[in-house]
XYZ file of C-alpha atoms in Angstrom:
353
model
C -60.876 28.902 87.687
C -64.598 29.365 87.011
C -64.139 33.130 86.905
C -61.421 32.816 84.295
C -63.643 30.659 82.108
C -66.491 33.153 82.319
C -64.230 36.023 81.283
C -62.986 33.942 78.302
C -66.531 33.186 77.208
C -67.668 36.776 77.586
C -64.825 38.070 75.409
C -65.216 35.460 72.704
C -62.803 32.696 71.742
C -59.707 32.297 73.982
C -56.509 33.891 72.715
C -52.952 32.654 72.410
C -51.964 35.122 75.147
C -54.526 33.630 77.554
C -53.174 30.129 76.895
C -49.635 31.396 77.543
C -50.705 33.057 80.815
C -52.536 29.938 81.981
C -49.522 27.712 81.170
C -47.018 30.164 82.658
C -44.964 30.379 79.466
C -44.344 32.866 76.704
C -46.525 33.337 73.639
C -43.811 31.950 71.360
C -43.608 28.741 73.382
C -47.355 28.195 72.969
C -46.964 28.755 69.223
C -44.175 26.174 69.034
C -46.265 23.587 70.885
C -49.289 24.166 68.637
C -47.120 23.889 65.521
C -45.541 20.639 66.706
C -42.014 21.925 67.236
C -39.667 19.392 68.867
C -37.780 22.177 70.660
C -40.091 22.160 73.715
C -39.616 20.096 76.881
C -42.178 17.427 77.719
C -43.100 19.303 80.909
C -43.744 22.553 79.038
C -45.669 20.776 76.284
C -47.924 19.136 78.879
C -48.588 22.479 80.595
C -49.505 24.167 77.312
C -51.727 21.288 76.183
C -53.506 21.342 79.528
C -54.087 25.112 79.227
C -55.416 24.654 75.695
C -57.858 22.009 76.909
C -59.013 24.021 79.928
C -59.645 27.195 77.920
C -61.058 25.426 74.883
C -58.543 27.209 72.644
C -58.870 26.441 68.906
C -56.012 27.709 66.690
C -57.125 29.999 63.893
C -55.004 29.092 60.908
C -55.127 32.526 59.278
C -54.501 34.361 62.531
C -51.698 31.967 63.387
C -50.031 32.560 60.062
C -50.330 36.331 60.387
C -49.070 36.334 63.943
C -46.052 34.259 63.004
C -45.488 36.276 59.834
C -46.188 33.115 57.870
C -47.979 32.583 54.565
C -48.681 28.859 55.124
C -47.568 28.206 51.548
C -44.492 26.988 49.688
C -43.643 27.455 46.015
C -42.407 24.687 43.737
C -40.553 26.543 41.006
C -39.641 24.985 37.655
C -37.753 27.413 35.382
C -38.617 25.477 32.234
C -41.261 25.673 29.462
C -44.429 23.569 29.611
C -43.069 21.305 26.893
C -40.373 19.994 29.233
C -42.657 19.870 32.263
C -45.162 17.562 30.560
C -42.717 15.604 28.387
C -40.223 14.520 31.042
C -41.289 12.046 33.745
C -38.645 13.501 36.071
C -40.772 16.569 36.786
C -44.022 14.693 37.393
C -42.256 12.286 39.778
C -40.742 15.155 41.788
C -44.115 16.932 41.939
C -45.762 13.699 43.088
C -43.216 13.292 45.896
C -43.549 16.922 46.978
C -47.340 16.708 47.067
C -47.316 13.455 49.014
C -44.922 14.813 51.665
C -46.927 18.037 52.058
C -50.249 16.190 52.337
C -50.086 15.923 56.131
C -49.167 19.578 56.654
C -51.232 22.790 56.543
C -49.069 24.215 53.762
C -50.446 25.107 50.342
C -48.321 24.187 47.309
C -47.936 26.778 44.553
C -46.567 25.406 41.269
C -44.767 28.118 39.313
C -43.256 27.900 35.829
C -40.699 30.522 34.844
C -40.169 30.765 31.086
C -39.120 34.354 30.412
C -37.035 37.090 32.099
C -40.266 39.006 32.736
C -41.783 36.060 34.588
C -38.571 35.674 36.580
C -38.665 39.343 37.590
C -42.323 39.130 38.561
C -41.673 36.050 40.680
C -38.656 37.731 42.306
C -40.924 40.582 43.396
C -43.443 38.059 44.709
C -40.735 36.347 46.754
C -39.371 39.628 48.082
C -42.809 40.324 49.547
C -42.486 36.993 51.454
C -45.798 35.677 50.166
C -44.540 32.115 50.637
C -42.673 30.518 53.516
C -40.182 28.648 51.373
C -39.202 27.608 47.859
C -38.451 24.277 46.195
C -36.442 24.951 43.038
C -36.211 22.225 40.387
C -33.987 22.104 37.276
C -31.235 24.519 38.227
C -29.024 26.134 35.574
C -25.635 27.618 36.481
C -26.660 31.162 35.543
C -30.054 31.105 37.275
C -30.210 34.173 39.594
C -33.051 32.792 41.736
C -30.914 30.833 44.250
C -28.826 33.933 44.973
C -31.986 36.017 45.394
C -33.390 33.450 47.817
C -30.243 33.682 49.918
C -30.237 37.464 49.766
C -33.784 37.804 51.095
C -33.216 34.933 53.564
C -36.019 32.854 52.079
C -35.802 29.168 53.106
C -35.118 27.170 49.951
C -34.069 23.727 48.748
C -32.731 22.888 45.288
C -33.271 19.720 43.317
C -29.685 19.268 42.173
C -26.865 21.790 42.369
C -25.399 24.679 40.399
C -21.830 23.585 41.160
C -19.720 21.476 43.486
C -19.683 24.425 45.907
C -23.435 24.953 46.202
C -24.351 27.144 49.189
C -28.137 26.631 49.122
C -29.522 23.427 50.710
C -30.107 20.728 48.105
C -31.192 17.160 47.448
C -29.366 15.486 44.580
C -28.690 12.057 43.078
C -25.303 10.419 42.628
C -25.199 11.462 38.998
C -21.501 10.831 38.391
C -21.599 7.413 40.034
C -24.744 6.415 38.157
C -23.274 7.439 34.798
C -20.021 5.636 35.539
C -21.878 2.410 36.346
C -23.821 2.701 33.066
C -20.682 3.071 30.942
C -18.830 0.365 32.879
C -21.773 -1.925 32.094
C -21.467 -1.183 28.368
C -17.712 -1.737 28.400
C -18.198 -4.936 30.387
C -20.508 -6.204 27.647
C -17.624 -5.971 25.197
C -18.480 -2.621 23.605
C -15.382 -0.755 22.468
C -16.633 2.545 21.031
C -18.972 4.041 23.616
C -20.471 7.475 22.881
C -22.508 9.724 25.153
C -25.331 12.212 24.663
C -25.100 14.800 27.435
C -27.596 17.176 28.943
C -27.075 20.968 28.686
C -23.614 21.598 30.083
C -24.684 24.757 31.907
C -26.374 22.357 34.344
C -24.240 20.668 36.982
C -26.272 17.474 36.688
C -25.192 17.159 33.049
C -21.572 17.909 33.931
C -21.610 15.188 36.602
C -23.031 12.581 34.224
C -20.376 13.499 31.671
C -17.716 13.206 34.395
C -18.990 9.707 35.180
C -18.753 8.753 31.514
C -15.184 10.027 31.301
C -14.173 8.254 34.508
C -15.411 4.902 33.200
C -13.654 5.356 29.834
C -10.345 6.234 31.507
C -10.671 3.398 34.033
C -10.907 1.015 31.068
C -7.565 2.332 29.771
C -9.062 4.285 26.880
C -8.608 7.883 25.846
C -11.682 10.107 25.991
C -12.589 10.940 22.369
C -14.325 14.345 22.028
C -16.021 13.126 18.844
C -17.917 10.571 20.939
C -19.444 13.307 23.117
C -22.526 15.128 21.797
C -24.223 17.780 23.962
C -28.030 17.973 23.906
C -30.784 19.422 26.085
C -32.623 16.571 27.859
C -35.340 16.575 25.149
C -36.306 13.863 22.680
C -35.500 16.086 19.714
C -32.159 16.905 21.294
C -31.448 13.177 21.527
C -32.277 12.741 17.850
C -29.982 15.588 16.777
C -27.121 14.350 18.925
C -27.466 10.776 17.667
C -27.308 11.908 14.052
C -24.190 13.919 14.828
C -22.518 10.983 16.572
C -23.217 8.657 13.637
C -21.796 11.257 11.261
C -18.595 11.510 13.295
C -18.191 7.837 14.287
C -20.314 5.620 12.016
C -18.983 2.449 13.641
C -19.802 3.275 17.273
C -21.284 0.298 19.109
C -22.765 1.809 22.280
C -24.396 5.018 23.522
C -24.983 6.294 27.038
C -27.705 8.970 26.966
C -27.913 11.198 30.054
C -31.718 10.844 30.170
C -34.304 8.289 29.062
C -36.080 10.899 26.952
C -32.892 11.604 24.958
C -32.310 7.843 24.680
C -35.773 7.532 23.100
C -34.801 10.133 20.500
C -31.518 8.327 19.851
C -33.398 5.032 19.450
C -35.540 6.514 16.681
C -32.501 7.644 14.708
C -30.744 4.287 15.132
C -33.838 2.551 13.775
C -34.038 4.953 10.828
C -30.385 4.239 10.038
C -30.903 0.488 10.170
C -28.905 -0.015 13.387
C -30.283 -2.774 15.590
C -30.463 -2.291 19.378
C -28.650 -3.934 21.070
C -27.071 -6.085 18.327
C -25.350 -3.225 16.499
C -25.550 -0.457 19.089
C -26.198 -0.962 22.807
C -28.133 1.845 24.478
C -28.403 2.980 28.112
C -30.383 5.897 29.557
C -30.734 7.658 32.897
C -33.849 8.108 35.116
C -35.457 4.635 34.829
C -38.726 6.310 33.877
C -41.809 4.852 32.211
C -40.134 5.792 28.912
C -37.430 3.191 29.612
C -39.901 0.418 30.384
C -42.027 1.037 27.289
C -39.254 1.265 24.697
C -38.596 -1.545 22.226
C -36.451 -3.184 23.419
C -36.888 -2.024 27.037
C -34.142 0.414 27.961
C -31.368 -0.269 30.436
C -31.337 2.812 32.628
C -29.881 4.331 35.785
C -32.549 4.512 38.465
C -32.778 7.635 40.604
C -35.677 7.808 43.020
C -37.099 11.146 41.907
C -40.285 10.791 43.950
C -38.195 10.275 47.088
C -36.127 13.278 46.008
C -39.305 15.389 46.086
C -40.212 14.045 49.519
C -36.716 14.687 50.868
C -36.764 18.245 49.502
C -39.937 18.957 51.486
C -38.478 17.495 54.685
C -35.360 19.634 54.338
C -37.429 22.733 53.540
C -39.689 22.265 56.568
C -36.589 22.017 58.735
C -35.197 25.201 57.161
C -38.480 27.047 57.782
C -38.593 25.819 61.367
C -35.029 26.884 62.163
C -35.226 30.270 60.442
C -34.563 33.055 62.893
C -33.453 30.700 65.668
C -29.847 30.349 64.564
C -27.654 33.095 63.192
C -27.275 33.283 59.431
C -23.635 32.211 59.768
C -24.614 29.122 61.745
C -27.344 28.251 59.256
C -24.953 28.494 56.329
C -22.412 26.181 57.939
C -25.037 23.539 58.765
C -27.135 23.630 55.618
C -28.403 20.192 54.549
C -26.860 18.599 51.474
C -28.293 15.191 50.579
C -27.059 12.935 47.778
C -29.312 9.941 47.103
C -27.905 6.696 45.642
C -28.542 5.460 42.106
C -28.825 1.945 40.686
C -28.418 0.495 37.189
C -31.510 -1.390 36.003
C -30.521 -3.813 33.214
C -32.943 -4.458 30.361
C -32.870 -5.608 26.746
C -31.285 -2.555 25.145
C -27.775 -3.417 26.320
């Protein structure tokens, strides 16, 4: 034993191979123990930990990452302009949740905005070089090529939301259809008879789901869905203003509006005030997100609560699991078992309805 220690000291810091030899296990097993993998027996873990203590082995983070072909970094990708990133509380809440969940890990977080095709191409090349260990992708449009690229290069990834009902990439989503349906049922239950909706961009599945929830509530009440009461927008305040003006032009006597985001509801509220429509006396208003925007409106906005910070945390947990299991299961097995989480929503009633 003493001779082994002297050889370790003479050659410098102990190596992973020496720990493996001392513990009587393979190098990969030592790596799994050091990285906290649950896929190691208690007996093996004890043997490795004892060898680490006896040799005085200290993991070198950079060497560990290189040896495992790891970058020790994940990218949080938002394919939207800065105006949306800083204007919509949804993004800041997701970022907050992601950062909080990563705080106890050794992983660096890289925040990446993609605004142009050139930036998308540059980021695709960056990913193809495997300079990160995984990707969190927020605000997914149906035609976004990034999820397919991530699958093609076998990069662990988790989406916030989905591109369609048949999403193949792991995702964490909210019950958007159910939340929207509860919002419209609330308006109808308050005696409103002409309920309009301002949708998000319909190339996003989240917007389609919230529109589906609106339609389901209208039909459940025995009404026909009126296309003139549906105005597409883009999740921005200006989009909410434009859509509200269009709805009032088409149906001047509408008495309720469900906006698919709080930010669009704020834009709609401005137009209603300009047109002399009182909220909620003349027009009841409900949003989606239950953000600070909802709480600070006058009157405070009834809104569908989705826990976006928890969504960010859950995305990280799923991604870490994907990174951990990469290369252990076959690609076919991974595809069939990919995590798909849908978090519940809740209607928060306030003065606007």
